[in-house]
PDB file of C-alpha atoms in Angstrom:
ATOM      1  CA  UNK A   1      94.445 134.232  15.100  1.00 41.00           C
ATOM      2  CA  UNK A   2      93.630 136.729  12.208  1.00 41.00           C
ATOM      3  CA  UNK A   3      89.599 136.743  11.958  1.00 43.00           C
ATOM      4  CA  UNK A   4      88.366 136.113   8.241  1.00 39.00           C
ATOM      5  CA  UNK A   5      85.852 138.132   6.641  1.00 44.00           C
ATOM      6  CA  UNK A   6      83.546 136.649   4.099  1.00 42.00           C
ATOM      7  CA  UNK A   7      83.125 138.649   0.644  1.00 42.00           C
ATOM      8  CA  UNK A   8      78.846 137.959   1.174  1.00 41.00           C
ATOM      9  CA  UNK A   9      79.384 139.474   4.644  1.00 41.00           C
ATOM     10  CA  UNK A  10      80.085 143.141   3.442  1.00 42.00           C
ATOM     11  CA  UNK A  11      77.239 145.805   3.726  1.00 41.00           C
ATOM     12  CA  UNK A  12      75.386 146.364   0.645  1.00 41.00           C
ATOM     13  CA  UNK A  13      76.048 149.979   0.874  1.00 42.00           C
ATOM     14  CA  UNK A  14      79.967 149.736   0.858  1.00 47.00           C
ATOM     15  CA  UNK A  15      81.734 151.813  -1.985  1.00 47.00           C
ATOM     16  CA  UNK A  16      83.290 148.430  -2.712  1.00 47.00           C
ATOM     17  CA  UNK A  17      80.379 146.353  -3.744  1.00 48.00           C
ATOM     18  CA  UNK A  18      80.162 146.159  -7.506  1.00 47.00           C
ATOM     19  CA  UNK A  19      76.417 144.752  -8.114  1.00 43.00           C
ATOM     20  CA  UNK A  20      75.144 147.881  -6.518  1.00 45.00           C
ATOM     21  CA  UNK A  21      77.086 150.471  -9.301  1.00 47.00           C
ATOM     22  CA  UNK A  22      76.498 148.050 -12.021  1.00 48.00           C
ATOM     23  CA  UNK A  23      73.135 149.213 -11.901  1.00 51.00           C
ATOM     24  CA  UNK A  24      73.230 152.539 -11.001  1.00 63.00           C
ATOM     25  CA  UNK A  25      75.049 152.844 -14.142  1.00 68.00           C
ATOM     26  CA  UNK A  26      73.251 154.993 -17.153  1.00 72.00           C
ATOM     27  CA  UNK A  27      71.578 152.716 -19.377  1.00 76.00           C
ATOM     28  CA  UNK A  28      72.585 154.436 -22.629  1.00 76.00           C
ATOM     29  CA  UNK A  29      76.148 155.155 -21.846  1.00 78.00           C
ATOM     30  CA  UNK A  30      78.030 153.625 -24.441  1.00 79.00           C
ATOM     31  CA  UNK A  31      81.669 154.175 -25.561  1.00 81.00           C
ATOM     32  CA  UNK A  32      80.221 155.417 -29.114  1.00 78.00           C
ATOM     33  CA  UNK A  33      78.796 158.217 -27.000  1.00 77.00           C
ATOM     34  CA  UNK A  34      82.074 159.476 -25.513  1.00 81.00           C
ATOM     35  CA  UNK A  35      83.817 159.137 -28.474  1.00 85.00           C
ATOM     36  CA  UNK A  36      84.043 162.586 -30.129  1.00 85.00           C
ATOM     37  CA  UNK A  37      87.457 162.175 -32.571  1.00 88.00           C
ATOM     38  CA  UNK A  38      85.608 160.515 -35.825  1.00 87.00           C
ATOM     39  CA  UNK A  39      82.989 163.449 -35.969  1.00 87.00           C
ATOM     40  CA  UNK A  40      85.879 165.854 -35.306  1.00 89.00           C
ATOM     41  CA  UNK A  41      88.145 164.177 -37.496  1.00 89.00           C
ATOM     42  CA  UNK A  42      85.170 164.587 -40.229  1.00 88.00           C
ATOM     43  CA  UNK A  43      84.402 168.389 -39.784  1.00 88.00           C
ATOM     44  CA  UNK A  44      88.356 169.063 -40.118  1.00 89.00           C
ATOM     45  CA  UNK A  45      88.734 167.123 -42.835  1.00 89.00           C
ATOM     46  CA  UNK A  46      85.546 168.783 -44.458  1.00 88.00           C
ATOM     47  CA  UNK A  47      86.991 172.030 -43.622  1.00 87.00           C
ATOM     48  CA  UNK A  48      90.071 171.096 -44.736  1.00 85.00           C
ATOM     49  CA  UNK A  49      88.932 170.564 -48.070  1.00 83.00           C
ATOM     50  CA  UNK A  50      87.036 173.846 -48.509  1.00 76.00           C
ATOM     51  CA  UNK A  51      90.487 175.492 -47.399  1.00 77.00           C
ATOM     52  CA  UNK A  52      92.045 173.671 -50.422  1.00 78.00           C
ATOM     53  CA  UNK A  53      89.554 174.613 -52.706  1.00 75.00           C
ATOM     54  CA  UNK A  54      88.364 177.748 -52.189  1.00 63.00           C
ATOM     55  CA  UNK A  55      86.504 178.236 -55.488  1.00 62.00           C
ATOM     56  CA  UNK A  56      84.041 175.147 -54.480  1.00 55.00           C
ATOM     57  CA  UNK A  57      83.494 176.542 -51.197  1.00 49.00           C
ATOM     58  CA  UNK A  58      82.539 179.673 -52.197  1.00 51.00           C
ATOM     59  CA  UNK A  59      80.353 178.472 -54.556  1.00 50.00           C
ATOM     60  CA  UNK A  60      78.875 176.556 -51.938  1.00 49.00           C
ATOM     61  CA  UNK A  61      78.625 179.370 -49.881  1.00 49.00           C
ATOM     62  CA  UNK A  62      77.803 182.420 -51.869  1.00 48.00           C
ATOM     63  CA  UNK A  63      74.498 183.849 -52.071  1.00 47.00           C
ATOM     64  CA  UNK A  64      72.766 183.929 -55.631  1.00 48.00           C
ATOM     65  CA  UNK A  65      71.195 187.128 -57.268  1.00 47.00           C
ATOM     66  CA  UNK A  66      72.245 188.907 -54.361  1.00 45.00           C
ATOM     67  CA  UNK A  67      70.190 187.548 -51.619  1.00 46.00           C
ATOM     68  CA  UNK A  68      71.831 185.888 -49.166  1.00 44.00           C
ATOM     69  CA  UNK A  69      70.776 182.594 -48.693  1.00 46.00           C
ATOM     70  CA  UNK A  70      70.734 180.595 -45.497  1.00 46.00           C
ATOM     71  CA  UNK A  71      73.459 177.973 -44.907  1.00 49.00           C
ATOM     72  CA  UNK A  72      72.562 175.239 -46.685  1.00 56.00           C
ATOM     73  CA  UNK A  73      75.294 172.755 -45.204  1.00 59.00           C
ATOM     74  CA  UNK A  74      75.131 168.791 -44.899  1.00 61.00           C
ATOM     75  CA  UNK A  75      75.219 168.836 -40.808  1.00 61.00           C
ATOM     76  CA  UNK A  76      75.433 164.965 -41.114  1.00 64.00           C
ATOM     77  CA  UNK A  77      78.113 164.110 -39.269  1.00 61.00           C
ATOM     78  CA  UNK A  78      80.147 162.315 -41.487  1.00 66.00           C
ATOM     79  CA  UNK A  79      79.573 163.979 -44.669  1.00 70.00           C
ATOM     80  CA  UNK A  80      82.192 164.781 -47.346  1.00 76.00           C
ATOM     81  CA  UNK A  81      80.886 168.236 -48.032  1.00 81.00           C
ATOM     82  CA  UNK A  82      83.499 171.119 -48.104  1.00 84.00           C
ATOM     83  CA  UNK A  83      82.699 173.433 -45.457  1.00 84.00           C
ATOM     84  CA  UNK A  84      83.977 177.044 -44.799  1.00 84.00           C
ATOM     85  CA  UNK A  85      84.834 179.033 -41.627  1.00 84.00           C
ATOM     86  CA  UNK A  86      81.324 180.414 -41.449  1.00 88.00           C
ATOM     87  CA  UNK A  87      80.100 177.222 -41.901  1.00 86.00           C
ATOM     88  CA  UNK A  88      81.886 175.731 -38.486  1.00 87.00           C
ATOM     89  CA  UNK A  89      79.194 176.326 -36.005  1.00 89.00           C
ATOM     90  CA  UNK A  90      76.322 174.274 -37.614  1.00 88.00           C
ATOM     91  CA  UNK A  91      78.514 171.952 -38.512  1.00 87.00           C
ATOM     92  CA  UNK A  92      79.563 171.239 -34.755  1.00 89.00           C
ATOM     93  CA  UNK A  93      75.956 171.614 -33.530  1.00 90.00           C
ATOM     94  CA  UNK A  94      76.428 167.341 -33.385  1.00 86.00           C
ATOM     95  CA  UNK A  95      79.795 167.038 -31.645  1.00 88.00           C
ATOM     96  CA  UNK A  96      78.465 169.976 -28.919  1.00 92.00           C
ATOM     97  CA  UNK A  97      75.209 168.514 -28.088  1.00 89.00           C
ATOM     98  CA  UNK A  98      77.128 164.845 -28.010  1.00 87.00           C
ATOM     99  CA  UNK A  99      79.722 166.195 -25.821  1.00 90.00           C
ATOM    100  CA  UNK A 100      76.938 167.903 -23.618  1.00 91.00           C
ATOM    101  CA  UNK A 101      75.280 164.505 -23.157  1.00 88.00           C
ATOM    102  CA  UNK A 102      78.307 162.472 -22.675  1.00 87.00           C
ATOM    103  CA  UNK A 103      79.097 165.300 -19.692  1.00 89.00           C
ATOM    104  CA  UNK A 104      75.961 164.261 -18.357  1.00 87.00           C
ATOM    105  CA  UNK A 105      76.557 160.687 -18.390  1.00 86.00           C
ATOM    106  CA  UNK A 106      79.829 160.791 -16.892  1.00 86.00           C
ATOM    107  CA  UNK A 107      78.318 162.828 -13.876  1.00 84.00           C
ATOM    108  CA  UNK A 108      75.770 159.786 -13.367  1.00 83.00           C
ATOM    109  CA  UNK A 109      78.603 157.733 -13.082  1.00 85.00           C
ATOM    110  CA  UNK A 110      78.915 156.218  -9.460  1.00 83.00           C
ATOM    111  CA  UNK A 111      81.397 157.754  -7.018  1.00 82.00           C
ATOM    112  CA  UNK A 112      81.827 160.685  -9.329  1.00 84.00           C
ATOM    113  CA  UNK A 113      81.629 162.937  -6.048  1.00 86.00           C
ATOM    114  CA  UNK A 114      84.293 161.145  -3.967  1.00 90.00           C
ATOM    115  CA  UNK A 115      87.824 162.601  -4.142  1.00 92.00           C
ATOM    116  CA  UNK A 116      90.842 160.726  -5.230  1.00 93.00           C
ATOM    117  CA  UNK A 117      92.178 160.328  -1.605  1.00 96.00           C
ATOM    118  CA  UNK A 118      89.236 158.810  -0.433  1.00 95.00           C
ATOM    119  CA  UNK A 119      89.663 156.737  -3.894  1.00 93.00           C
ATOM    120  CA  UNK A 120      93.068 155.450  -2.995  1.00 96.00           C
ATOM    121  CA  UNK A 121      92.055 154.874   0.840  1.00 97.00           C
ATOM    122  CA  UNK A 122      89.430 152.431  -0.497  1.00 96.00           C
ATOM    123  CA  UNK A 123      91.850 150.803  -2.727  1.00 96.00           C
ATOM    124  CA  UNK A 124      94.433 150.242   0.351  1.00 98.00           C
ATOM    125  CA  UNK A 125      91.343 148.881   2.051  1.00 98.00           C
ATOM    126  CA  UNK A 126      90.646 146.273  -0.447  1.00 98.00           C
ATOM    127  CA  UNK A 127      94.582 145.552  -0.843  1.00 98.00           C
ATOM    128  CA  UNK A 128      94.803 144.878   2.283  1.00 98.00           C
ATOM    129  CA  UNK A 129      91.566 142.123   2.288  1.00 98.00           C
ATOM    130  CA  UNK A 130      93.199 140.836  -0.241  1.00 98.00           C
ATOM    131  CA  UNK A 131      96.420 140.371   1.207  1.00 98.00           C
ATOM    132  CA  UNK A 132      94.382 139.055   4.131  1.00 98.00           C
ATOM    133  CA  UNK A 133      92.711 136.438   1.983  1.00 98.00           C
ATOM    134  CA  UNK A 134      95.868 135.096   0.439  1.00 97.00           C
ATOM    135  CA  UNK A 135      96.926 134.343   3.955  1.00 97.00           C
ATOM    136  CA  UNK A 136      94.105 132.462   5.241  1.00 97.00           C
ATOM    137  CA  UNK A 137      94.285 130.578   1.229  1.00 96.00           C
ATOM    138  CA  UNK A 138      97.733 129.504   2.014  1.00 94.00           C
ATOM    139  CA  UNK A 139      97.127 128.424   5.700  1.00 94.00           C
ATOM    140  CA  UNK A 140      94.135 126.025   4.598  1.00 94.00           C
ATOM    141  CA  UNK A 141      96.172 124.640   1.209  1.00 91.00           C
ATOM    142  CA  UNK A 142      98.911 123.721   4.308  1.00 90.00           C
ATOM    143  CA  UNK A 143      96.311 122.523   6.910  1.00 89.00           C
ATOM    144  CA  UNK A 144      94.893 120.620   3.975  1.00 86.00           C
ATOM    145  CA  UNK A 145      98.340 119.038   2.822  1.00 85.00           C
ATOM    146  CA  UNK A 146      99.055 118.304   6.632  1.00 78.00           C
ATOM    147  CA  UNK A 147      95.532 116.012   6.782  1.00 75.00           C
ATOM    148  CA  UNK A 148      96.657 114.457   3.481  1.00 69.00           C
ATOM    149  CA  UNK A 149      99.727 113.606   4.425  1.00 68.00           C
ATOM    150  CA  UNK A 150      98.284 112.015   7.806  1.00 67.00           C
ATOM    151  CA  UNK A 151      95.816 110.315   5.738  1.00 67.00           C
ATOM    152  CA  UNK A 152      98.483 108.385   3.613  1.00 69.00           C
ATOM    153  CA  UNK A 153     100.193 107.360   6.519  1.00 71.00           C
ATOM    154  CA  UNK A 154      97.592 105.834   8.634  1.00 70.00           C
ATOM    155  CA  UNK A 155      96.593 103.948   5.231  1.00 64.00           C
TER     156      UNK A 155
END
């Protein structure tokens, strides 16, 4: 007879228990985090627009009296400025530190540092528990239709 192991029964340091990564998990990870294609949507849409007009943007740009002037560009993320070529790598200075941090994040992630065979040996693992478990399910709902049925005849 097939011997049944009991979910509660697994080691607390097996890749496959889920309350242990739960909380190993970075506490401000959040999807808005990883999600970089708004802010880049924004910048090329600002840029875009200075492309289209290049009279504003150069008016935006171009120094007064002479002097050249610093960049003076909204580096808001989701403003509606026109920006120029030059203007490009202030304007990212958001999306490349967000991307930095969400690289960081992801590397907190748990099991970050196991490959994907060792991946796909855990998931045969659990398959095959599972498959395991559906057994010994359907050999108790029998047992237990069996007593039923013995039940109703010796009533």
């Amino acid at each position: 007879m097939t011997t049944y192991t009991s979910p509660t029964s697994l080691s607390s340091s097996h890749p496959a228990n889920v309350s242990s990564q739960a909380s190993s998990l970075p506490a401000d990870l959040s999807p808005s985090t990883l999600d970089t294609l708004p802010i880049l949507t924004s910048i090329l849409s600002r840029l875009q627009t200075g492309l289209n007009n290049p009279a504003n943007a150069l008016l935006s740009s171009s120094p007064q009296n002479g002097q050249s002037q610093p960049s003076s560009i909204d580096k808001s993320p989701f403003s509606t400025a026109a920006l120029t070529t030059k203007d490009i790598p202030t304007a990212t200075d958001d999306l490349k530190h967000g991307i930095r941090k969400a690289k960081s994040q992801i590397a907190q992630l748990p099991d970050m540092d196991r490959s994907i065979a060792e991946q796909e040996e855990e998931i045969r693992e659990i398959e095959a528990r599972i498959a395991e478990q559906k057994m010994v399910l359907q050999r108790l709902g029998e047992l237990g239709k069996g007593v039923t049925r013995k039940d109703q005849e010796m009533a």
